[in-house]
Short mmCIF file of C-alpha atoms and ligand atoms in Angstrom, two decimals:
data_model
loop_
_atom_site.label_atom_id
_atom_site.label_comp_id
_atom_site.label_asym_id
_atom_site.label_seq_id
_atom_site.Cartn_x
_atom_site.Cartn_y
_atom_site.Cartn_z
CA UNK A 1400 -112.10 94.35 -74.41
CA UNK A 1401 -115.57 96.16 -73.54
CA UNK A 1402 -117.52 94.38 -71.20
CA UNK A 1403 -121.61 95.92 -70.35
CA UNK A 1404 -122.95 94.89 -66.61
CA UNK A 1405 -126.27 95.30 -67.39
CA UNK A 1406 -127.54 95.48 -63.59
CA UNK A 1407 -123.63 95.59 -62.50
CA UNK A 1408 -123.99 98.38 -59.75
CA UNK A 1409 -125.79 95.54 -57.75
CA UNK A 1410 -124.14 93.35 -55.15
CA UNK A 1411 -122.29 90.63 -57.96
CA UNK A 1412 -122.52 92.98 -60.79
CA UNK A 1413 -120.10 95.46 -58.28
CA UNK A 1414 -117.66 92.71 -57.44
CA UNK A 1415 -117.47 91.68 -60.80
CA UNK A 1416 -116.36 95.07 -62.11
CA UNK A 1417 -113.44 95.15 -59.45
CA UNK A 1418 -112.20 91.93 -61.09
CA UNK A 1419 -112.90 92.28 -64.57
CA UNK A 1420 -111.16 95.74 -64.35
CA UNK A 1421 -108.23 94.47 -62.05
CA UNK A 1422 -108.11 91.84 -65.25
CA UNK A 1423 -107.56 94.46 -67.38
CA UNK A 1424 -111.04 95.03 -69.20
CA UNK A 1425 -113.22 98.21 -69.90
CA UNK A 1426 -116.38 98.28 -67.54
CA UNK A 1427 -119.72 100.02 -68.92
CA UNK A 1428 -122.34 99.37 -66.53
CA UNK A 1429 -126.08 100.33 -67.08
CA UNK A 1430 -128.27 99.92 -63.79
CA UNK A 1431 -131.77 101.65 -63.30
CA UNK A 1432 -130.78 101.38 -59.48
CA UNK A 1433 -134.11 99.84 -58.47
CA UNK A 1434 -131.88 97.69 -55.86
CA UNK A 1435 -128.53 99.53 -56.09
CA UNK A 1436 -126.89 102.63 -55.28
CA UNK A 1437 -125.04 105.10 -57.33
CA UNK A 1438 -122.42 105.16 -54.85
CA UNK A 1439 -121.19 101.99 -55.80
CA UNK A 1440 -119.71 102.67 -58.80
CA UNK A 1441 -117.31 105.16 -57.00
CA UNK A 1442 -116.33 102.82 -54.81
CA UNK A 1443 -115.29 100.16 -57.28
CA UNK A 1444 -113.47 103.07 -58.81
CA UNK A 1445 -111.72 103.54 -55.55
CA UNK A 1446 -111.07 100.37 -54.93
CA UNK A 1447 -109.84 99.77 -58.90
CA UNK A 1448 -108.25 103.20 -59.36
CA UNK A 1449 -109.99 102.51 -62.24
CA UNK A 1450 -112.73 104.19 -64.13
CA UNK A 1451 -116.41 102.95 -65.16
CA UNK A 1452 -118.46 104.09 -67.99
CA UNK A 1453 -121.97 104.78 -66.20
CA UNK A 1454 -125.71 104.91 -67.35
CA UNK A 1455 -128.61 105.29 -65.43
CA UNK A 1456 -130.69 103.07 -68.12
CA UNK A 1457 -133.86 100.69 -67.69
CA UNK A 1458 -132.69 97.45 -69.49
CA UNK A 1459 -135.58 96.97 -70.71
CA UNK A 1460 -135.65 100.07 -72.84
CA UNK A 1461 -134.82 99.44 -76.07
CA UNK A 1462 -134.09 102.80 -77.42
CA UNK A 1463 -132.26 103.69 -74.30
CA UNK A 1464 -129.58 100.16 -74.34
CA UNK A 1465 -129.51 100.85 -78.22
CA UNK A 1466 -127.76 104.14 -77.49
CA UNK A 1467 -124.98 102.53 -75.25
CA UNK A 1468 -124.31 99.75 -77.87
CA UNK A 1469 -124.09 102.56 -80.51
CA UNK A 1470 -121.71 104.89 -78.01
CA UNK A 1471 -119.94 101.65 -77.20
CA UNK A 1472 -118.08 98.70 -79.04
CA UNK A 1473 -119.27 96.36 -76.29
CA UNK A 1474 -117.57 92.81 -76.88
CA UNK A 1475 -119.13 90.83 -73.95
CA UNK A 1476 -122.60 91.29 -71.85
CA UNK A 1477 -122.77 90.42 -68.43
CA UNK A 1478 -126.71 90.31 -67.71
CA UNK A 1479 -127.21 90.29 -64.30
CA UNK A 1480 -130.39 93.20 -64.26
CA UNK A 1481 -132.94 91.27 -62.53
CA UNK A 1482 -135.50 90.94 -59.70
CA UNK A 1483 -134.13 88.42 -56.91
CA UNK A 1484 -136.69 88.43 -54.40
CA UNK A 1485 -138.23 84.68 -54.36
CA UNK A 1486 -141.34 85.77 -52.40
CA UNK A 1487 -141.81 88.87 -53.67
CA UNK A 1488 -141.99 87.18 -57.37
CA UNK A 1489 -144.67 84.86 -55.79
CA UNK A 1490 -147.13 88.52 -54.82
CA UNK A 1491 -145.77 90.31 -57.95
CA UNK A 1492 -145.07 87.86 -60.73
CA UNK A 1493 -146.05 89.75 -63.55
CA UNK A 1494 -143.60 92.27 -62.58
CA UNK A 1495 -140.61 89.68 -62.02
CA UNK A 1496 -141.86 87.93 -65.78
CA UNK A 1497 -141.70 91.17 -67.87
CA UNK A 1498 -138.45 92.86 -65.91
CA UNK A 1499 -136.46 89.68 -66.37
CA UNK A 1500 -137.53 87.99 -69.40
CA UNK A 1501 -138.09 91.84 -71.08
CA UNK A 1502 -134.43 92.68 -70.15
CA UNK A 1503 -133.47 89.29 -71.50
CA UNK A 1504 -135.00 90.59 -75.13
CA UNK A 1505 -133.67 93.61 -75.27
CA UNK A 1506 -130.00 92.93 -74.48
CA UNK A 1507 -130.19 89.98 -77.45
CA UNK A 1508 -132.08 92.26 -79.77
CA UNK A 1509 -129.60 94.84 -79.37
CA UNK A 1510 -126.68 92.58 -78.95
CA UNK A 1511 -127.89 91.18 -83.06
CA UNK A 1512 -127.97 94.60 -84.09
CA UNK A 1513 -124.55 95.72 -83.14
CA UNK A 1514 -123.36 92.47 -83.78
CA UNK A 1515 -122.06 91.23 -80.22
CA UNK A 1516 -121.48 87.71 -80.03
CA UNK A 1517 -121.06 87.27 -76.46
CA UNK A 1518 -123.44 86.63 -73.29
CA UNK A 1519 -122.84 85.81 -69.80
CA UNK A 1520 -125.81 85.05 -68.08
CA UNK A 1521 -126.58 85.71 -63.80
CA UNK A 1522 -128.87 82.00 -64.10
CA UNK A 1523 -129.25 79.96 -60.54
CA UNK A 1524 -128.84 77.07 -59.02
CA UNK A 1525 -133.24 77.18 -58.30
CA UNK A 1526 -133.74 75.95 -62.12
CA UNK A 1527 -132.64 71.96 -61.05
CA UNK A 1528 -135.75 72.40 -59.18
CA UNK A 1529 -137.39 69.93 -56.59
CA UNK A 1530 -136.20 66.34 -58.59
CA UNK A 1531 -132.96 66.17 -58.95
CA UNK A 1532 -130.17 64.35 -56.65
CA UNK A 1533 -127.68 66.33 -54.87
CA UNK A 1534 -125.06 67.69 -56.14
CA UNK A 1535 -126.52 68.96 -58.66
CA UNK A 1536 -124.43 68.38 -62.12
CA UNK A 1537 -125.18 70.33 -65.32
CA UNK A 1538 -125.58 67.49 -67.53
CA UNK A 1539 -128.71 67.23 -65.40
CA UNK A 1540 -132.54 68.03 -66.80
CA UNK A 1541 -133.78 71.61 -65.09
CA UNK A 1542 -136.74 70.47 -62.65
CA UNK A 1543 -139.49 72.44 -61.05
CA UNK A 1544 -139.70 75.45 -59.54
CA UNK A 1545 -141.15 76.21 -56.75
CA UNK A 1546 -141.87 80.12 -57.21
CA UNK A 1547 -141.78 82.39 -60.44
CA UNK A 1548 -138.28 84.01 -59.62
CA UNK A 1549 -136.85 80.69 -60.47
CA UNK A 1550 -138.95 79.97 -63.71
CA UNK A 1551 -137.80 83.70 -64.85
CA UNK A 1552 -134.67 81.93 -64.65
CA UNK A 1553 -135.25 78.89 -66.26
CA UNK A 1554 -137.35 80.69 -69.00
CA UNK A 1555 -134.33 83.48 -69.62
CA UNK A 1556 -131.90 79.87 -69.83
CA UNK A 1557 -134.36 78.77 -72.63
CA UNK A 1558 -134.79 81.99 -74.97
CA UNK A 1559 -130.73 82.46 -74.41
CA UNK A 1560 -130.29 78.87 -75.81
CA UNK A 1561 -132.51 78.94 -78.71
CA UNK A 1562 -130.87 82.06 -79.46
CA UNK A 1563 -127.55 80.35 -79.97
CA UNK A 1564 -129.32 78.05 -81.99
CA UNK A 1565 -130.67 80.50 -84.16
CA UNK A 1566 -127.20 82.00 -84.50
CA UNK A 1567 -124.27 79.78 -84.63
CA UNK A 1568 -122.32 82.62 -83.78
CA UNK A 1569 -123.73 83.45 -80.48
CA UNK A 1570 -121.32 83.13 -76.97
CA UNK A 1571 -124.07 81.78 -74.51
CA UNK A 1572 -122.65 80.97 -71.03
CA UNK A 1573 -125.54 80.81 -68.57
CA UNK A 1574 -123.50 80.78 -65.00
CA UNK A 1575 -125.63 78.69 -62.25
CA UNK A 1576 -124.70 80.41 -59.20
CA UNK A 1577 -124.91 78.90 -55.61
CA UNK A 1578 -125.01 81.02 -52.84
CA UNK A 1579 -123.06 84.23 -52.97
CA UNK A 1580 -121.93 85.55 -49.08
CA UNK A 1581 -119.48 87.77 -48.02
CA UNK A 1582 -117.92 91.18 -49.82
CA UNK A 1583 -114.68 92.46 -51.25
CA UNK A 1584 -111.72 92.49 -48.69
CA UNK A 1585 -111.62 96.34 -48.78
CA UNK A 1586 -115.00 96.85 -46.76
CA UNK A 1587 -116.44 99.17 -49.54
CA UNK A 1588 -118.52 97.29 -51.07
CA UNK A 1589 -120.98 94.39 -50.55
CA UNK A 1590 -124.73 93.08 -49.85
CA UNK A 1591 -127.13 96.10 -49.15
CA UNK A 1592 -130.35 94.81 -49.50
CA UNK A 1593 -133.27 97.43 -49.47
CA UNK A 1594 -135.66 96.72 -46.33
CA UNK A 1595 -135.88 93.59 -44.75
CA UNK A 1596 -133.41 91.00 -45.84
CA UNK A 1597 -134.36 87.59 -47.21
CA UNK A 1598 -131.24 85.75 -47.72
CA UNK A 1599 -129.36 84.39 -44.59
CA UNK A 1600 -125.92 86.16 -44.67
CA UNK A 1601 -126.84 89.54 -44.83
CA UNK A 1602 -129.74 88.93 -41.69
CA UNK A 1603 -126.66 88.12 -39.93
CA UNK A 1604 -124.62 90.87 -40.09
CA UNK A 1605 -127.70 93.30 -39.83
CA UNK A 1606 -128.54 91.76 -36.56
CA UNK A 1607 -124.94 91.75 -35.50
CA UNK A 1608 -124.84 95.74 -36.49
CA UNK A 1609 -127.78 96.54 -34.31
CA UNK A 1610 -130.13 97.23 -37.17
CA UNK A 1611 -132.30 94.26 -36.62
CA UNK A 1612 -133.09 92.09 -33.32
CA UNK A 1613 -133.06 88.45 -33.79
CA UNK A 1614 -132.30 86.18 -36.28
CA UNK A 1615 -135.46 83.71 -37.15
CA UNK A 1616 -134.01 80.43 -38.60
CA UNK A 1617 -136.90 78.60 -40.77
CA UNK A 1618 -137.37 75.03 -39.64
CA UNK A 1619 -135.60 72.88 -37.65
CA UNK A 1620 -136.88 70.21 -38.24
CA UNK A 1621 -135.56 68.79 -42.06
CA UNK A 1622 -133.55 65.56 -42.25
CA UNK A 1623 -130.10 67.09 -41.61
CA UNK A 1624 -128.02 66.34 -39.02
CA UNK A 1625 -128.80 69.55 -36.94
CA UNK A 1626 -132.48 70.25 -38.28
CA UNK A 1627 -131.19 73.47 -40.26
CA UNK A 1628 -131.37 73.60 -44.67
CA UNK A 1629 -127.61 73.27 -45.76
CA UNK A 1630 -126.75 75.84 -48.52
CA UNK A 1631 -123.75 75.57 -50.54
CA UNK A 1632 -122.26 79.29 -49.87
CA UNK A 1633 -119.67 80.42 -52.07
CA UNK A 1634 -117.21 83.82 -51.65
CA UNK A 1635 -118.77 86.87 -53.56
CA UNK A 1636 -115.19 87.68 -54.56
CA UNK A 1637 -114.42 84.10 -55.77
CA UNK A 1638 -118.30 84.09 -57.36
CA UNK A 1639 -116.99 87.44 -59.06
CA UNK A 1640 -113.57 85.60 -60.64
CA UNK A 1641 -115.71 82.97 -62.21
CA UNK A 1642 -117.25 86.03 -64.26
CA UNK A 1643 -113.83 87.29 -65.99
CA UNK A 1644 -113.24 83.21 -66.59
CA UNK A 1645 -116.43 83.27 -68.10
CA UNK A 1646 -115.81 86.49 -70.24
CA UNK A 1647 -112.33 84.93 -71.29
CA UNK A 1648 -114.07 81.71 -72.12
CA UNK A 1649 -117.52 82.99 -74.00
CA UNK A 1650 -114.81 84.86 -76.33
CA UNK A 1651 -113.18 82.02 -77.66
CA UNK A 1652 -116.33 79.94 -77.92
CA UNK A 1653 -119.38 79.31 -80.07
CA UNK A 1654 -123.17 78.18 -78.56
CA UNK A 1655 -124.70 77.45 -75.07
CA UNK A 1656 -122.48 76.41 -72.21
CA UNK A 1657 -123.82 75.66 -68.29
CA UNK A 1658 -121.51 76.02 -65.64
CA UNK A 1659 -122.05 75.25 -61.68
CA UNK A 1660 -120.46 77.91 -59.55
CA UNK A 1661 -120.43 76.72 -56.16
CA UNK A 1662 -117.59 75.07 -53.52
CA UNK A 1663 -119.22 72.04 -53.32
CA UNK A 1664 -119.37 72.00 -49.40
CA UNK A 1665 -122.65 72.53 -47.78
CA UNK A 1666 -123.11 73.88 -44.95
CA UNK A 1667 -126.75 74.38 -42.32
CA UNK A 1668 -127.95 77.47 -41.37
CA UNK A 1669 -126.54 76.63 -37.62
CA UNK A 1670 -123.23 76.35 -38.90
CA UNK A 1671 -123.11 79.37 -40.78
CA UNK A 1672 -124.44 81.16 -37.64
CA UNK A 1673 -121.88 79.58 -35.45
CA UNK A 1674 -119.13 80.21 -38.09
CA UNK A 1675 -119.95 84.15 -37.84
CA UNK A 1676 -119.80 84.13 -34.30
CA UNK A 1677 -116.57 82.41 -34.01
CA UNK A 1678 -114.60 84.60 -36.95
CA UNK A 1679 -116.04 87.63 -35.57
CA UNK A 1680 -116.67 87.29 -32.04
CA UNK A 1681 -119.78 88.25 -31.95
CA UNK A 1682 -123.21 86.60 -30.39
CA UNK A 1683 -126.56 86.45 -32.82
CA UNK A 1684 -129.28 86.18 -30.86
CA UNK A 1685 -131.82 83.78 -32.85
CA UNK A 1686 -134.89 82.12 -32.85
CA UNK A 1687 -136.57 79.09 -34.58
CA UNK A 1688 -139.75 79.36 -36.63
CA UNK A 1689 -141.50 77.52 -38.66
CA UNK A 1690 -140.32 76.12 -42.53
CA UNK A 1691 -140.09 78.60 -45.62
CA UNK A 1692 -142.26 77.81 -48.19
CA UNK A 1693 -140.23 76.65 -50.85
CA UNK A 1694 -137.50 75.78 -49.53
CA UNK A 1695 -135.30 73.02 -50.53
CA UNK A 1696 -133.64 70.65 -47.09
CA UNK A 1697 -130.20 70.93 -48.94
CA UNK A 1698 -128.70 71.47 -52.29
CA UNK A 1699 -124.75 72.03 -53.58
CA UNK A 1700 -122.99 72.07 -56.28
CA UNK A 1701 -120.85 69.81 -58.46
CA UNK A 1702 -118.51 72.41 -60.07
CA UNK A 1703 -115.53 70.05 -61.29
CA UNK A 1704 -116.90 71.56 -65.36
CA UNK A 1705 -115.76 75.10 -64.26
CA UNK A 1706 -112.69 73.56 -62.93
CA UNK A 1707 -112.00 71.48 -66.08
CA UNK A 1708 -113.09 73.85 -68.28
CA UNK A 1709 -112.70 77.47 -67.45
CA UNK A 1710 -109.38 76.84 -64.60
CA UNK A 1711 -111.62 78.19 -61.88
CA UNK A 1712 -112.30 77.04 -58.43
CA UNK A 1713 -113.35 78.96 -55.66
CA UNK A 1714 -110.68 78.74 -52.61
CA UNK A 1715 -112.12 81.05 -50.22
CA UNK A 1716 -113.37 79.87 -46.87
CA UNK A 1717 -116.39 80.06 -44.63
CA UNK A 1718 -114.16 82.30 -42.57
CA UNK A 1719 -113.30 84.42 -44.97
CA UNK A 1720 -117.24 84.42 -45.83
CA UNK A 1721 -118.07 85.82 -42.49
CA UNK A 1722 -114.78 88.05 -41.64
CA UNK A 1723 -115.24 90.08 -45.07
CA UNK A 1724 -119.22 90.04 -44.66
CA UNK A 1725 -118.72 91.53 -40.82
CA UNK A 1726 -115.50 94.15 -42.23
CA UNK A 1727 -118.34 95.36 -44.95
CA UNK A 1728 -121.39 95.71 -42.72
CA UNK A 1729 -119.36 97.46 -39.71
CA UNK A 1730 -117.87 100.28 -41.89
CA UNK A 1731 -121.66 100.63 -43.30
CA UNK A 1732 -123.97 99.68 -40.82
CA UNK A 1733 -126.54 101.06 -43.13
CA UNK A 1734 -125.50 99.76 -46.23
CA UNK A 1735 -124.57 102.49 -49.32
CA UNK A 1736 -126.73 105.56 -47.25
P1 NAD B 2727 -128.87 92.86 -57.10
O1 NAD B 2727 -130.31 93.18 -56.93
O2 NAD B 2727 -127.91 93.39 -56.10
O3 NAD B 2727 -128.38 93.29 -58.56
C1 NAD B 2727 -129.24 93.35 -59.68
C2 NAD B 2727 -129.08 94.72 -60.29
O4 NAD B 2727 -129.92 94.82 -61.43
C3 NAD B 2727 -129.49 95.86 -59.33
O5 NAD B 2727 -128.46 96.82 -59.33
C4 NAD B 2727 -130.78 96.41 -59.95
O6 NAD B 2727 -130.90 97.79 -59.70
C5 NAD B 2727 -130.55 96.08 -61.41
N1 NAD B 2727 -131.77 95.95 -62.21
C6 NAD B 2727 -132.86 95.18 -62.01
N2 NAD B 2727 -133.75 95.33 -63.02
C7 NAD B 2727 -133.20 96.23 -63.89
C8 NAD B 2727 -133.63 96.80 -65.10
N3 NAD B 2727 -134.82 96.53 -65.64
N4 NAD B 2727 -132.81 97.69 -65.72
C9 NAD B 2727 -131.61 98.02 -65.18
N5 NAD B 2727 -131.15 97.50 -64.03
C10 NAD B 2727 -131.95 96.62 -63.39
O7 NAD B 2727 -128.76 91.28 -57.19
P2 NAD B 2727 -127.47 90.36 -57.24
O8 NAD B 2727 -127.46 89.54 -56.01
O9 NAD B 2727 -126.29 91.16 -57.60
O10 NAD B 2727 -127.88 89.40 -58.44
C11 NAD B 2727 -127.50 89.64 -59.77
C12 NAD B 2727 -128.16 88.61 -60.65
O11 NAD B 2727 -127.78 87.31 -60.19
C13 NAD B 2727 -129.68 88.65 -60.62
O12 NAD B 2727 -130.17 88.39 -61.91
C14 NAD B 2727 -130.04 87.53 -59.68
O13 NAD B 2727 -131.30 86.98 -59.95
C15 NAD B 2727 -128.93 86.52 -59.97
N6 NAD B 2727 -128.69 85.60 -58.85
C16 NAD B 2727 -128.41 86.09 -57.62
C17 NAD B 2727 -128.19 85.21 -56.56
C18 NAD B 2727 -127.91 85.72 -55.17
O14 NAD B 2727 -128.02 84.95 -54.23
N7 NAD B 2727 -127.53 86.96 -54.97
C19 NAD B 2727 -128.25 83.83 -56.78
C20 NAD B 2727 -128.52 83.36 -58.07
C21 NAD B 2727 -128.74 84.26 -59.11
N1 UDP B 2728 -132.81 81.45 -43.74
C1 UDP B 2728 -133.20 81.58 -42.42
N2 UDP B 2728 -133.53 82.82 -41.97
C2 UDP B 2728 -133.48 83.94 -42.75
C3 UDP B 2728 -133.07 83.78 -44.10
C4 UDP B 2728 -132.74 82.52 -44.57
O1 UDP B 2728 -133.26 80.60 -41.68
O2 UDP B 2728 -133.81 85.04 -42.29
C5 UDP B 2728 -132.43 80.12 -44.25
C6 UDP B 2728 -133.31 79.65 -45.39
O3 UDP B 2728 -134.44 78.97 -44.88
C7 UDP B 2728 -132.36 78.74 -46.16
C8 UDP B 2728 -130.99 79.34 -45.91
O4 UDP B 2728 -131.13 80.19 -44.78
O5 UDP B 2728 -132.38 77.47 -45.57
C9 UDP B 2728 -130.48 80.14 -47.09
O6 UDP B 2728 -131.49 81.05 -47.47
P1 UDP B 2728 -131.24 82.22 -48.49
O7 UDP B 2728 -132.53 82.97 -48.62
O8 UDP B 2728 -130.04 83.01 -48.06
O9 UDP B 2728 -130.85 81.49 -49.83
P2 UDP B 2728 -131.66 80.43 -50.75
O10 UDP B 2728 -130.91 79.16 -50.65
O11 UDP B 2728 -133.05 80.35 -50.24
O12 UDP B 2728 -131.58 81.04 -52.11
#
């Protein structure tokens, strides 16, 4: 079976690949590497022994994904081409709403034309928004977002579903991720964010390689038991599995289908601090600042449907998180350069 990443040379799209291939599917991946590197794909080549069909191609092109769909029987799409930076999407939104809802078009346009019935879909846990209890459970109504990153998200959940509706042949599984940490056991590949980080995980490690000072933790001062936002953090390589469960799933099944990937633990950002220095031996120096706008004091995931329905759990731990985030980072202190 012939599976696109559309965006796949990113940090999930790369651990994806490993698995889908080590599962025994073809990998075509088209990437305009606005946040990715070429030398990705060789390494999940390496690691696979594998090869990858490769395009340099802006999903948003219509001409140019039309080509791969004609060069290509592809059977699944795996849309993770996006922009992920929440507070750059608040500065630039017009950029974030044509790249991700545009790519969105295009890969269902084309996907009509050369008839392929199935989509998996890089959604987020950010579309519950600010109303709903924790943990969150996909039965539950989307809320509020709090910056235009997540309603790109929400939006790209919405034109995917009416889709299905419009064709009762369409494969829609929209995959609410958590938060993805850590990087394939090997060391070759894993988070390599371009500039400063935002997320937490990959701060870490950069500060731990040298390339950055201090660690500033936003607010200590929410109502959890040590101050810090609790997160529900979830393996890359277990986040990755869910995909080929997904892939197996969307191509035995008809319409729109949400599942939760997450552990269902949360834990603070001291915790996840602490738990780095422990597994790794190593001391982050950090500091405490004032709140992020936007964010949430704690969110996790209910993921019992992907248990019950698609046989996956993740079973990964913190440890492993933090072990396999430090074996990437130290091998390439700068990343994919
Ligand atoms: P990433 O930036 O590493 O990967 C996205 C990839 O898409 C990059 O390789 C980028 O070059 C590519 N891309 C972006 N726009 C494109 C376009 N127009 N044409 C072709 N390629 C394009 O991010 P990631 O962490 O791997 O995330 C993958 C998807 O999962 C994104 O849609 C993201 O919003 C979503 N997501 C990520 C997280 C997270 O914490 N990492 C959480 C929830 C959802
Ligand atoms: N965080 C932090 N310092 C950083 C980056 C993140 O204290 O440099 C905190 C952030 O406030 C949140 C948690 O770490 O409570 C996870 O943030 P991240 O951006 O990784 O993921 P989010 O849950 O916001 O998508």
């Amino acid at each position: 079976m012939n599976v696109l990443l559309a965006g796949g040379a990113g940090y999930i799209g790369s651990h994806t690949a490993v698995e889908l291939l080590n599962s025994g599917y073809n990998v075509i991946i088209a990437d305009n590497y606005s946040n990715s590197d070429k030398k990705a794909i060789d390494r999940i080549e390496k690691i696979t022994d594998k090869k990858v069909i490769s395009y340099t191609a802006d999903i948003i092109d219509k001409i140019v994904v039309s080509e791969i769909f004609k060069n290509n029987q592809i059977d699944v799409v795996i849309h993770f081409a996006g922009l992920k930076a929440v507070g750059e999407s608040v500065k630039k939104p017009l950029i974030y709403y044509r790249n991700n809802i545009d790519t969105t078009i295009t890969l269902l346009e084309c996907m009509a034309e050369y008839g392929c019935k199935n989509i998996v879909f890089s959604s987020s846990a950010t579309v519950y928004g600010e109303e709903n209890d924790i943990p969150y459970v996909e039965t539950m109504k989307k809320g509020t977002c709090s910056n235009p990153y997540g309603w790109t998200k929400s939006m790209m959940e919405q034109i995917l579903s009416d889709a299905s509706v419009a064709d009762s042949e369409l494969s829609v599984i929209l995959l609410r991720y958590f938060n993805p940490i850590g990087a394939h056991e090997s060391g070759l590949i894993g988070e390599d964010p371009k500039g400063i980080p935002n997320n937490l995980m990959p701060y870490i490690s950069q500060v731990a390689v040298g390339r950055r000072d201090h660690l500033t933790i936003f607010g200590n001062d929410y109502p959890t038991k040590d101050g810090t936002c609790r997160r529900d953090y979830i393996h890359i390589t277990d986040l990755a599995k869910g995909h080929v469960k997904a892939v197996e799933y969307a191509a035995k099944h008809k319409g729109p289908e949400i599942f939760n990937l997450g552990t269902g633990t949360p834990y603070s950002v001291l915790e996840i601090v602490n738990a780095f220095e422990k597994a790794n031996n190593i001391k982050i120096k950090y500091e405490f600042d004032e709140r992020r706008s936007g964010d949430l004091p704690e969110f996790w995931a209910n993921s019992d449907k992907a248990q019950r329905v698609l046989d996956w759990t993740a079973t990964r731990t913190l440890e492993d998180m933090c072990k396999d985030t430090w074996n990437w980072q130290k091998n390439n202190p700068n990343g994919y350069e």
